[in-house]
Tab-separated table of C-alpha atoms in Angstrom:
chain	number	residue	atom	x	y	z
A	468	MET	CA	-68.260	86.435	33.528
A	469	ASP	CA	-67.239	86.196	37.117
A	470	ILE	CA	-65.211	83.037	36.257
A	471	GLN	CA	-63.375	84.460	33.356
A	472	ASN	CA	-62.183	87.564	35.404
A	473	GLU	CA	-61.214	85.088	38.147
A	474	ARG	CA	-59.133	83.163	35.631
A	475	ARG	CA	-57.503	86.201	34.333
A	476	ARG	CA	-56.595	87.441	37.677
A	477	LEU	CA	-55.033	84.215	38.518
A	478	LEU	CA	-52.943	84.010	35.507
A	479	ASP	CA	-51.954	87.322	35.298
A	480	GLY	CA	-51.888	88.434	38.993
A	481	GLU	CA	-49.471	86.118	40.698
A	482	GLY	CA	-46.143	87.489	41.664
A	483	GLY	CA	-45.857	89.573	38.337
A	484	ASP	CA	-44.045	92.513	39.870
A	485	GLU	CA	-41.510	90.361	41.390
A	486	ASP	CA	-40.112	88.672	38.430
A	487	PRO	CA	-40.076	89.824	34.754
A	488	THR	CA	-40.474	86.230	33.727
A	489	GLY	CA	-43.895	86.199	34.813
A	490	LEU	CA	-45.324	82.698	34.438
A	491	MET	CA	-42.213	81.150	34.806
A	492	SER	CA	-41.818	82.482	38.355
A	493	GLU	CA	-45.406	81.550	39.138
A	494	GLN	CA	-45.000	78.056	37.926
A	495	ASP	CA	-41.711	77.814	40.225
A	496	ALA	CA	-43.654	79.234	43.049
A	497	TYR	CA	-46.490	76.581	42.575
A	498	LEU	CA	-44.112	73.420	41.793
A	499	SER	CA	-42.371	74.422	45.217
A	500	LYS	CA	-45.447	74.109	47.160
A	501	VAL	CA	-46.504	70.578	45.485
A	502	LYS	CA	-45.409	68.100	48.032
A	503	ASN	CA	-47.546	65.077	48.323
A	504	LYS	CA	-47.000	61.358	48.385
A	505	LYS	CA	-50.373	60.453	46.930
A	506	LEU	CA	-48.990	61.743	43.500
A	507	TYR	CA	-46.605	58.774	43.612
A	508	LEU	CA	-49.588	56.273	44.406
A	509	ALA	CA	-51.601	57.695	41.426
A	510	THR	CA	-48.522	57.127	39.081
A	511	PHE	CA	-48.332	53.522	40.320
A	512	VAL	CA	-51.861	52.906	39.743
A	513	SER	CA	-51.791	54.243	36.513
A	514	VAL	CA	-48.765	52.029	35.575
A	515	LEU	CA	-50.792	49.068	36.320
A	516	GLY	CA	-52.561	49.585	33.095
A	517	PRO	CA	-49.445	49.121	30.735
A	518	MET	CA	-48.224	46.227	33.025
A	519	SER	CA	-51.436	44.356	32.268
A	520	PHE	CA	-51.162	45.284	28.523
A	521	GLY	CA	-47.616	43.812	28.710
A	522	PHE	CA	-48.786	40.697	30.297
A	523	VAL	CA	-51.313	40.206	27.529
A	524	LEU	CA	-48.620	40.811	24.746
A	525	GLY	CA	-46.146	38.418	26.158
A	526	TYR	CA	-48.534	35.722	27.288
A	527	SER	CA	-48.526	33.734	24.025
A	528	SER	CA	-44.789	33.318	23.920
A	529	PRO	CA	-44.543	30.761	26.622
A	530	VAL	CA	-48.028	29.393	26.400
A	531	ILE	CA	-48.243	28.510	22.655
A	532	PRO	CA	-45.441	25.746	23.149
A	533	GLU	CA	-47.035	24.340	25.957
A	534	LEU	CA	-50.789	24.329	24.292
A	535	THR	CA	-49.391	22.593	21.172
A	536	THR	CA	-48.092	19.579	23.230
A	537	ILE	CA	-50.897	19.438	25.953
A	538	ASP	CA	-52.361	15.983	26.785
A	539	ASP	CA	-56.117	17.259	26.691
A	540	PRO	CA	-57.049	16.952	23.007
A	541	ARG	CA	-59.925	19.551	23.721
A	542	LEU	CA	-57.462	22.267	24.269
A	543	GLN	CA	-54.399	21.067	21.965
A	544	LEU	CA	-53.870	23.625	19.326
A	545	ASN	CA	-52.420	22.529	15.747
A	546	ASP	CA	-50.455	25.321	13.880
A	547	VAL	CA	-53.390	27.108	12.381
A	548	GLN	CA	-55.008	27.377	15.738
A	549	ALA	CA	-51.730	28.481	17.335
A	550	SER	CA	-51.262	31.448	14.992
A	551	TRP	CA	-55.107	32.193	15.953
A	552	PHE	CA	-54.176	32.171	19.481
A	553	GLY	CA	-51.186	34.485	18.999
A	554	SER	CA	-52.968	37.009	16.873
A	555	ILE	CA	-56.670	37.266	17.751
A	556	VAL	CA	-55.532	39.556	20.554
A	557	THR	CA	-54.525	42.282	18.060
A	558	VAL	CA	-58.136	42.121	16.811
A	559	GLY	CA	-59.683	42.871	20.142
A	560	ALA	CA	-56.872	45.599	20.418
A	561	ALA	CA	-57.790	47.301	17.321
A	562	ALA	CA	-61.305	47.534	18.283
A	563	GLY	CA	-60.220	48.611	21.925
A	564	GLY	CA	-58.223	51.448	20.428
A	565	LEU	CA	-61.219	52.743	18.881
A	566	LEU	CA	-63.378	52.425	21.866
A	567	GLY	CA	-60.684	53.867	23.997
A	568	GLY	CA	-60.753	57.117	22.145
A	569	TRP	CA	-64.570	57.300	22.622
A	570	MET	CA	-64.713	56.186	26.245
A	571	VAL	CA	-61.931	59.138	27.204
A	572	GLU	CA	-63.708	61.668	25.823
A	573	LYS	CA	-67.355	60.549	27.195
A	574	ILE	CA	-66.401	59.318	30.692
A	575	GLY	CA	-62.904	60.279	31.521
A	576	ARG	CA	-59.634	58.411	32.044
A	577	LYS	CA	-60.313	56.884	35.444
A	578	LEU	CA	-63.601	55.004	34.569
A	579	SER	CA	-61.970	54.240	31.265
A	580	LEU	CA	-59.161	52.598	33.111
A	581	MET	CA	-61.669	50.606	35.559
A	582	PHE	CA	-63.781	49.543	32.776
A	583	CYS	CA	-61.102	48.192	30.599
A	584	SER	CA	-59.723	46.229	33.679
A	585	LEU	CA	-62.827	44.193	33.359
A	586	PRO	CA	-62.144	42.279	30.012
A	587	PHE	CA	-58.691	42.091	31.184
A	588	VAL	CA	-59.910	39.921	34.372
A	589	PHE	CA	-62.841	38.214	32.552
A	590	GLY	CA	-60.426	37.186	29.577
A	591	PHE	CA	-57.873	35.735	31.683
A	592	THR	CA	-60.623	33.839	33.765
A	593	MET	CA	-62.078	32.523	30.463
A	594	ILE	CA	-58.503	31.108	29.621
A	595	ILE	CA	-58.085	29.761	33.198
A	596	ALA	CA	-61.275	27.732	33.120
A	597	ALA	CA	-61.015	27.066	29.129
A	598	GLN	CA	-62.789	23.660	28.245
A	599	ASN	CA	-62.069	24.044	24.378
A	600	VAL	CA	-60.076	26.204	21.718
A	601	TRP	CA	-62.878	28.719	21.223
A	602	MET	CA	-62.844	29.740	25.190
A	603	LEU	CA	-59.106	30.232	24.661
A	604	TYR	CA	-59.957	32.455	21.634
A	605	VAL	CA	-62.729	34.462	23.457
A	606	GLY	CA	-60.490	35.055	26.685
A	607	ARG	CA	-57.336	36.217	24.215
A	608	THR	CA	-59.795	38.574	22.222
A	609	LEU	CA	-61.303	39.946	25.697
A	610	THR	CA	-58.071	40.807	27.013
A	611	GLY	CA	-57.111	42.208	23.557
A	612	LEU	CA	-60.026	44.544	23.817
A	613	ALA	CA	-58.703	45.825	27.117
A	614	SER	CA	-55.134	46.415	25.601
A	615	GLY	CA	-56.330	48.422	23.004
A	616	VAL	CA	-58.068	50.673	25.307
A	617	THR	CA	-55.011	50.700	27.502
A	618	SER	CA	-52.904	51.629	24.715
A	619	LEU	CA	-54.742	54.517	24.100
A	620	VAL	CA	-55.587	55.663	27.553
A	621	VAL	CA	-52.228	55.543	28.990
A	622	PRO	CA	-42.726	36.820	31.019
A	623	GLY	CA	-43.460	33.828	32.591
A	624	LEU	CA	-40.829	31.272	33.594
A	625	PHE	CA	-41.283	27.617	34.940
A	626	VAL	CA	-45.115	28.362	35.345
A	627	ASP	CA	-47.924	26.210	33.619
A	628	TRP	CA	-50.301	28.339	31.212
A	629	ARG	CA	-53.076	28.406	33.820
A	630	TRP	CA	-50.931	29.690	36.502
A	631	LEU	CA	-49.481	32.136	34.063
A	632	ALA	CA	-53.117	33.440	33.388
A	633	ILE	CA	-53.806	34.083	36.911
A	634	CYS	CA	-50.732	36.000	37.695
A	635	ALA	CA	-51.562	38.032	34.560
A	636	SER	CA	-55.129	38.767	35.958
A	637	ILE	CA	-53.303	40.167	39.094
A	638	PRO	CA	-52.288	43.645	37.794
A	639	PRO	CA	-55.742	44.559	36.368
A	640	THR	CA	-57.304	43.517	39.381
A	641	LEU	CA	-55.147	45.775	41.320
A	642	LEU	CA	-56.026	48.474	38.822
A	643	MET	CA	-59.766	48.080	39.162
A	644	VAL	CA	-59.571	48.196	42.916
A	645	CYS	CA	-57.035	51.011	43.345
A	646	MET	CA	-58.625	53.231	40.822
A	647	CYS	CA	-61.818	53.424	42.989
A	648	PHE	CA	-59.732	55.575	45.133
A	649	MET	CA	-58.228	57.919	42.523
A	650	PRO	CA	-59.734	61.028	41.278
A	651	GLU	CA	-60.823	61.750	37.837
A	652	THR	CA	-58.194	64.066	35.664
A	653	PRO	CA	-58.714	67.538	36.395
A	654	ARG	CA	-58.896	68.326	32.584
A	655	PHE	CA	-61.895	65.971	32.061
A	656	LEU	CA	-63.812	67.650	35.114
A	657	LEU	CA	-63.281	71.053	33.914
A	658	SER	CA	-64.510	69.886	30.476
A	659	GLN	CA	-67.656	68.770	32.060
A	660	GLY	CA	-67.959	72.063	34.129
A	661	LYS	CA	-67.125	70.590	37.445
A	662	ARG	CA	-64.515	73.000	38.691
A	663	ARG	CA	-65.110	72.344	42.333
A	664	GLU	CA	-64.384	68.472	41.732
A	665	ALA	CA	-61.246	69.472	39.630
A	666	GLU	CA	-59.778	71.527	42.514
A	667	GLU	CA	-60.370	68.819	44.764
A	668	ALA	CA	-58.791	66.534	42.413
A	669	LEU	CA	-55.557	68.684	42.168
A	670	ARG	CA	-55.507	68.983	45.893
A	671	PHE	CA	-55.499	65.208	46.071
A	672	LEU	CA	-52.438	65.075	43.637
A	673	ARG	CA	-50.734	68.204	44.646
A	674	GLY	CA	-51.327	68.437	48.289
A	675	PRO	CA	-53.388	70.668	50.625
A	676	ASP	CA	-50.847	73.715	50.279
A	677	ALA	CA	-50.647	74.103	46.413
A	678	PRO	CA	-52.625	77.054	44.919
A	679	VAL	CA	-54.707	74.679	42.933
A	680	GLU	CA	-57.034	77.601	41.492
A	681	TRP	CA	-53.910	78.779	39.634
A	682	GLU	CA	-53.528	75.599	37.779
A	683	CYS	CA	-57.314	75.319	37.179
A	684	ALA	CA	-56.818	78.575	35.435
A	685	ARG	CA	-54.021	77.495	33.558
A	686	ILE	CA	-55.884	74.388	32.371
A	687	GLU	CA	-58.940	76.197	31.393
A	688	ASP	CA	-57.025	78.515	29.504
A	689	ALA	CA	-55.312	75.831	27.494
A	690	CYS	CA	-58.641	74.081	26.749
A	691	ASP	CA	-59.801	77.247	25.285
A	692	GLU	CA	-56.832	77.751	22.999
A	693	GLN	CA	-57.793	74.271	21.358
A	694	GLY	CA	-60.224	75.816	19.347
A	695	SER	CA	-63.018	74.114	17.014
A	696	SER	CA	-63.602	70.463	16.804
A	697	PHE	CA	-62.269	68.305	13.893
A	698	GLN	CA	-64.164	68.235	10.593
A	699	LEU	CA	-63.264	66.037	7.567
A	700	SER	CA	-62.424	69.214	5.617
A	701	ASP	CA	-59.491	69.774	7.758
A	702	LEU	CA	-57.961	66.751	5.888
A	703	LYS	CA	-57.323	69.121	2.843
A	704	ASP	CA	-54.993	71.111	5.019
A	705	PRO	CA	-51.186	69.994	4.613
A	706	GLY	CA	-50.787	70.699	8.443
A	707	VAL	CA	-53.206	67.809	8.849
A	708	TYR	CA	-52.943	65.195	6.152
A	709	LYS	CA	-48.974	65.270	6.246
A	710	PRO	CA	-48.673	64.386	9.920
A	711	LEU	CA	-51.381	61.873	9.727
A	712	MET	CA	-49.667	60.048	6.747
A	713	ILE	CA	-46.404	60.096	8.781
A	714	GLY	CA	-48.348	58.649	11.737
A	715	VAL	CA	-49.742	56.036	9.758
A	716	MET	CA	-46.356	54.882	7.996
A	717	LEU	CA	-44.679	54.965	11.423
A	718	MET	CA	-47.325	52.406	12.776
A	719	PHE	CA	-47.081	50.517	9.437
A	720	PHE	CA	-43.303	50.287	9.670
A	721	GLN	CA	-43.220	49.543	13.243
A	722	GLN	CA	-45.167	46.369	12.910
A	723	MET	CA	-43.596	45.361	9.565
A	724	THR	CA	-40.301	44.998	11.400
A	725	GLY	CA	-41.658	41.725	12.815
A	726	ILE	CA	-41.609	42.895	16.432
A	727	ASN	CA	-45.010	41.518	17.569
A	728	ALA	CA	-44.681	38.197	15.803
A	729	ILE	CA	-41.181	37.615	17.238
A	730	MET	CA	-42.370	38.614	20.657
A	731	PHE	CA	-45.500	36.566	20.412
A	732	TYR	CA	-43.672	33.587	19.245
A	733	ALA	CA	-40.247	34.139	21.006
A	734	GLU	CA	-39.985	30.890	22.893
A	735	THR	CA	-41.125	29.035	19.848
A	736	ILE	CA	-38.281	30.555	17.806
A	737	PHE	CA	-35.841	29.611	20.409
A	738	GLU	CA	-37.162	25.959	20.468
A	739	GLN	CA	-37.032	25.981	16.739
A	740	ALA	CA	-33.529	27.452	16.873
A	741	HIS	CA	-32.582	24.479	19.089
A	742	PHE	CA	-31.767	26.700	22.132
A	743	LYS	CA	-31.919	24.325	24.967
A	744	GLU	CA	-33.146	27.052	27.573
A	745	SER	CA	-35.714	28.726	25.594
A	746	ASP	CA	-37.812	30.040	28.503
A	747	LEU	CA	-34.819	31.532	30.144
A	748	ALA	CA	-33.805	32.943	26.557
A	749	SER	CA	-37.313	34.807	26.510
A	750	VAL	CA	-37.069	36.350	29.874
A	751	ILE	CA	-33.625	37.562	29.043
A	752	VAL	CA	-34.911	39.021	25.891
A	753	GLY	CA	-37.550	40.853	28.058
A	754	LEU	CA	-35.019	42.327	30.433
A	755	ILE	CA	-33.073	43.597	27.380
A	756	GLN	CA	-36.262	45.482	26.245
A	757	VAL	CA	-36.943	46.899	29.635
A	758	VAL	CA	-33.366	48.399	30.045
A	759	PHE	CA	-32.879	49.734	26.620
A	760	THR	CA	-36.241	51.280	26.658
A	761	GLY	CA	-35.191	53.307	29.550
A	762	VAL	CA	-31.904	54.143	27.886
A	763	ALA	CA	-34.132	55.481	24.956
A	764	ALA	CA	-36.186	57.667	27.283
A	765	VAL	CA	-32.939	59.147	29.026
A	766	ILE	CA	-31.097	59.944	25.568
A	767	MET	CA	-34.177	60.839	23.251
A	768	ASP	CA	-34.083	64.633	23.762
A	769	LYS	CA	-30.390	64.588	23.362
A	770	ALA	CA	-30.019	62.451	20.331
A	771	GLY	CA	-33.123	63.298	18.804
A	772	ARG	CA	-35.950	61.354	17.379
A	773	LYS	CA	-34.847	60.917	13.799
A	774	VAL	CA	-31.235	59.704	14.645
A	775	LEU	CA	-32.762	57.090	17.136
A	776	LEU	CA	-34.951	55.756	14.479
A	777	ILE	CA	-32.174	55.497	12.000
A	778	ILE	CA	-29.971	53.520	14.386
A	779	SER	CA	-32.733	51.462	15.568
A	780	GLY	CA	-33.437	50.363	11.962
A	781	VAL	CA	-30.058	49.690	11.064
A	782	ALA	CA	-29.454	47.716	14.239
A	783	MET	CA	-32.932	45.384	13.561
A	784	ALA	CA	-31.814	45.115	9.758
A	785	ILE	CA	-28.478	43.706	10.909
A	786	SER	CA	-29.893	41.311	13.463
A	787	THR	CA	-32.761	39.936	11.631
A	788	THR	CA	-30.305	39.449	8.663
A	789	ALA	CA	-27.998	37.343	11.231
A	790	PHE	CA	-31.171	35.579	12.483
A	791	GLY	CA	-31.795	34.354	8.798
A	792	VAL	CA	-28.241	33.286	8.281
A	793	TYR	CA	-28.587	31.048	11.428
A	794	PHE	CA	-31.517	29.498	10.393
A	795	TYR	CA	-30.118	29.021	6.864
A	796	LEU	CA	-26.851	27.437	8.478
A	797	MET	CA	-28.873	25.124	10.407
A	798	SER	CA	-31.145	24.117	7.637
A	799	LYS	CA	-27.992	23.132	5.707
A	800	LEU	CA	-26.424	21.444	8.833
A	801	HIS	CA	-29.628	19.173	9.167
A	802	SER	CA	-29.955	18.876	5.178
A	803	THR	CA	-33.665	20.271	5.316
A	804	THR	CA	-35.401	23.742	5.060
A	805	SER	CA	-37.875	22.785	7.841
A	806	LEU	CA	-37.173	22.938	11.668
A	807	SER	CA	-40.523	21.178	12.839
A	808	LEU	CA	-40.203	18.910	15.903
A	809	SER	CA	-41.716	16.382	14.260
A	810	MET	CA	-38.779	15.944	11.499
A	811	LEU	CA	-36.294	16.530	14.532
A	812	ASP	CA	-37.559	13.304	16.153
A	813	MET	CA	-36.654	11.234	13.222
A	814	GLN	CA	-32.977	12.608	13.311
A	815	SER	CA	-30.177	11.053	15.220
A	816	THR	CA	-29.329	12.099	18.572
A	817	SER	CA	-26.189	13.910	17.495
A	818	ALA	CA	-28.210	15.834	14.954
A	819	GLU	CA	-30.675	17.032	17.553
A	820	GLU	CA	-27.837	18.772	19.556
A	821	PRO	CA	-27.337	22.338	18.383
A	822	HIS	CA	-23.800	23.658	17.595
A	823	PRO	CA	-23.164	25.859	20.814
A	824	GLU	CA	-21.743	28.767	18.599
A	825	LEU	CA	-24.984	29.019	16.513
A	826	ALA	CA	-27.152	28.588	19.355
A	827	TRP	CA	-25.639	31.630	20.775
A	828	LEU	CA	-25.931	33.438	17.399
A	829	ALA	CA	-29.630	32.946	17.871
A	830	LEU	CA	-29.782	34.494	21.314
A	831	ALA	CA	-27.373	37.335	20.227
A	832	SER	CA	-29.415	38.159	17.205
A	833	MET	CA	-32.780	38.308	19.093
A	834	ALA	CA	-30.997	40.652	21.927
A	835	VAL	CA	-29.655	42.965	19.181
A	836	PHE	CA	-33.210	42.960	17.609
A	837	ILE	CA	-34.972	43.873	20.796
A	838	MET	CA	-32.332	46.302	21.797
A	839	GLY	CA	-32.622	48.362	18.528
A	840	PHE	CA	-36.453	48.281	18.576
A	841	ALA	CA	-36.313	49.496	22.221
A	842	LEU	CA	-33.889	52.351	21.371
A	843	GLY	CA	-36.105	53.490	18.420
A	844	TRP	CA	-39.021	52.099	16.637
A	845	GLY	CA	-40.470	50.910	19.938
A	846	PRO	CA	-41.133	54.175	21.699
A	847	ILE	CA	-40.562	56.812	19.366
A	848	PRO	CA	-43.455	56.377	16.591
A	849	TRP	CA	-45.651	57.068	19.750
A	850	LEU	CA	-43.920	60.032	20.882
A	851	VAL	CA	-43.728	61.383	17.327
A	852	MET	CA	-47.396	60.921	16.896
A	853	SER	CA	-48.033	63.044	20.103
A	854	GLU	CA	-45.946	65.840	18.915
A	855	ILE	CA	-46.974	66.211	15.240
A	856	PHE	CA	-50.644	66.159	15.155
A	857	PRO	CA	-52.561	69.628	15.735
A	858	VAL	CA	-54.573	69.535	18.763
A	859	LYS	CA	-58.063	69.536	17.130
A	860	VAL	CA	-57.279	66.597	15.133
A	861	ARG	CA	-55.259	64.528	17.710
A	862	GLY	CA	-58.259	62.493	18.747
A	863	PHE	CA	-59.140	61.237	15.124
A	864	ALA	CA	-55.644	61.039	14.107
A	865	SER	CA	-54.461	59.119	17.167
A	866	ALA	CA	-57.363	56.512	16.638
A	867	VAL	CA	-56.305	55.914	13.064
A	868	CYS	CA	-52.882	55.408	13.773
A	869	VAL	CA	-53.797	52.846	16.772
A	870	LEU	CA	-56.122	51.048	14.365
A	871	THR	CA	-53.271	50.977	11.706
A	872	ASN	CA	-51.099	49.524	14.450
A	873	TRP	CA	-53.147	46.989	15.596
A	874	SER	CA	-54.412	45.746	12.150
A	875	MET	CA	-50.727	45.325	10.954
A	876	ALA	CA	-49.957	43.520	14.106
A	877	PHE	CA	-52.843	41.153	13.255
A	878	VAL	CA	-51.679	40.561	9.752
A	879	VAL	CA	-48.079	40.006	10.536
A	880	THR	CA	-48.795	37.774	13.624
A	881	LYS	CA	-51.599	35.793	11.947
A	882	THR	CA	-49.253	35.083	8.881
A	883	PHE	CA	-45.980	34.682	10.781
A	884	GLN	CA	-46.192	30.831	10.816
A	885	ASP	CA	-47.452	30.519	7.297
A	886	MET	CA	-44.470	32.620	6.016
A	887	MET	CA	-41.944	30.352	8.272
A	888	ASN	CA	-43.604	27.514	6.123
A	889	LEU	CA	-43.740	29.169	2.683
A	890	LEU	CA	-40.474	31.200	2.890
A	891	THR	CA	-38.632	29.236	5.477
A	892	SER	CA	-37.477	30.318	8.699
A	893	ALA	CA	-34.595	32.158	6.973
A	894	GLY	CA	-36.561	33.818	4.205
A	895	THR	CA	-38.980	35.217	6.889
A	896	PHE	CA	-36.348	36.781	8.833
A	897	TRP	CA	-34.551	38.295	5.425
A	898	LEU	CA	-38.020	39.749	4.600
A	899	PHE	CA	-38.275	41.547	8.099
A	900	ALA	CA	-34.678	42.688	7.298
A	901	SER	CA	-35.586	44.069	4.051
A	902	MET	CA	-38.667	46.026	5.859
A	903	CYS	CA	-36.157	47.392	8.303
A	904	ILE	CA	-34.000	48.840	5.535
A	905	VAL	CA	-36.955	50.266	3.787
A	906	ASN	CA	-38.042	51.992	7.228
A	907	VAL	CA	-34.489	53.656	7.449
A	908	ILE	CA	-34.913	54.991	3.837
A	909	PHE	CA	-38.445	56.386	4.880
A	910	THR	CA	-37.116	57.846	7.849
A	911	ILE	CA	-34.258	59.746	6.279
A	912	ALA	CA	-36.655	60.884	3.379
A	913	PHE	CA	-39.594	61.980	5.251
A	914	ILE	CA	-39.641	62.051	9.146
A	915	PRO	CA	-38.810	65.617	10.545
A	916	GLU	CA	-36.909	66.115	13.714
A	917	THR	CA	-39.216	67.104	16.251
A	918	LYS	CA	-36.777	67.567	18.999
A	919	GLY	CA	-37.090	71.192	20.745
A	920	LYS	CA	-39.692	72.359	18.393
A	921	THR	CA	-43.061	73.850	19.537
A	922	LEU	CA	-46.479	72.475	17.983
A	923	GLU	CA	-46.713	75.701	16.188
A	924	GLN	CA	-43.277	75.214	14.555
A	925	ILE	CA	-43.978	71.666	13.569
A	926	GLU	CA	-47.465	72.683	11.920
A	927	ALA	CA	-45.718	75.458	10.073
A	928	MET	CA	-43.065	72.965	8.844
A	929	PHE	CA	-45.733	70.846	7.432
A	930	ARG	CA	-47.437	73.830	5.731
A	931	GLY	CA	-44.147	74.856	4.312
A	932	THR	CA	-44.242	78.117	6.112
A	933	SER	CA	-42.194	79.942	8.912
A	934	GLY	CA	-42.879	79.120	12.249
A	935	PRO	CA	-42.916	81.168	15.478
């Protein structure tokens, strides 16, 4: 009872007589005292998780071409093995997404990030020391497992595949070491009844002068408002099942654009497109993704989520159509629908030289695709997912969406090479273009605009009632 009274005093008594805005003036006064460089350190350490995640996703692009031509017969990959090497990481990630939800609830985000760094390091160690194809598979699965946990909790140029794996193991190693010196999240500590430890964690992040008792009271008050836990009967509520279906479909369409297949096999695609500097082109594509993801973060709240999803879908539809046209023209020029390297070896030297204007069409198409994805269908499904789910079902719904995302990623990446063989390269990209058109239609018809809306207004919108 004393704790409850103290919380109410901290929430209601700070500066209430000085400013009629109440909590806002308290918050401004609190933020004015938050001056601590350790907060930047904590942010840097946390970012090592997504950085490790990115290394895993991009690792197969430069490595698969090398492993398909490596001299060691124990490690040489055929087409089927290469497709497994590229896609098996998503199987681990799907399991990691489910495991991550449980770990965050049971042991907190700090230990979850520390533990997920272990399969990152062990997985890349397995790849570095690989003596056969199965060791490569196990290494990829372990790094995928860690990636799945990271995705829920939070390019290599002129380097051979073993050294690239060594480089990729550096961020998770730093993450594990640095996280030892970071505090657990105050919210988790308060949920475990550890108020003193929560205040110490806040002092670490906010500085010694910040009135951390006030923020602790705010966090506890927010936790109380979350209400009861999720039950299956809640799925009958339109305020639950409608946003859940939208979240699942967003993840489905995100993967059906072909993004993971294209990123996993970017260098292979450029090689099949006869682009001479395929490794350099892959790096350029990665830089474009970084830049336009930053642009999306800046304009998202001004342009709106729905508008950016539509623009993104249209850009990807146009670029994948153009890429399909490129492959179609190349197949006509070479009088074949197959662009395999074995067939290119039998052609004349003049036939092997790509037409410069067509080679740049391949790079331009890929660049526009990545640009469009980074502006909308890359970050926004995850943002919308965090905005539309009611608090009490957020853990369950997020786990379902993560599982959907990685399951579809496995299906697309595993079958990508088979689609290239069955439908031809042009047909595969035209299939992705058609899925981009469908996701634009889905966005227009079903995705609500969440910009500037509170969670209560969004829930009321799904239930068909008037919100506050």
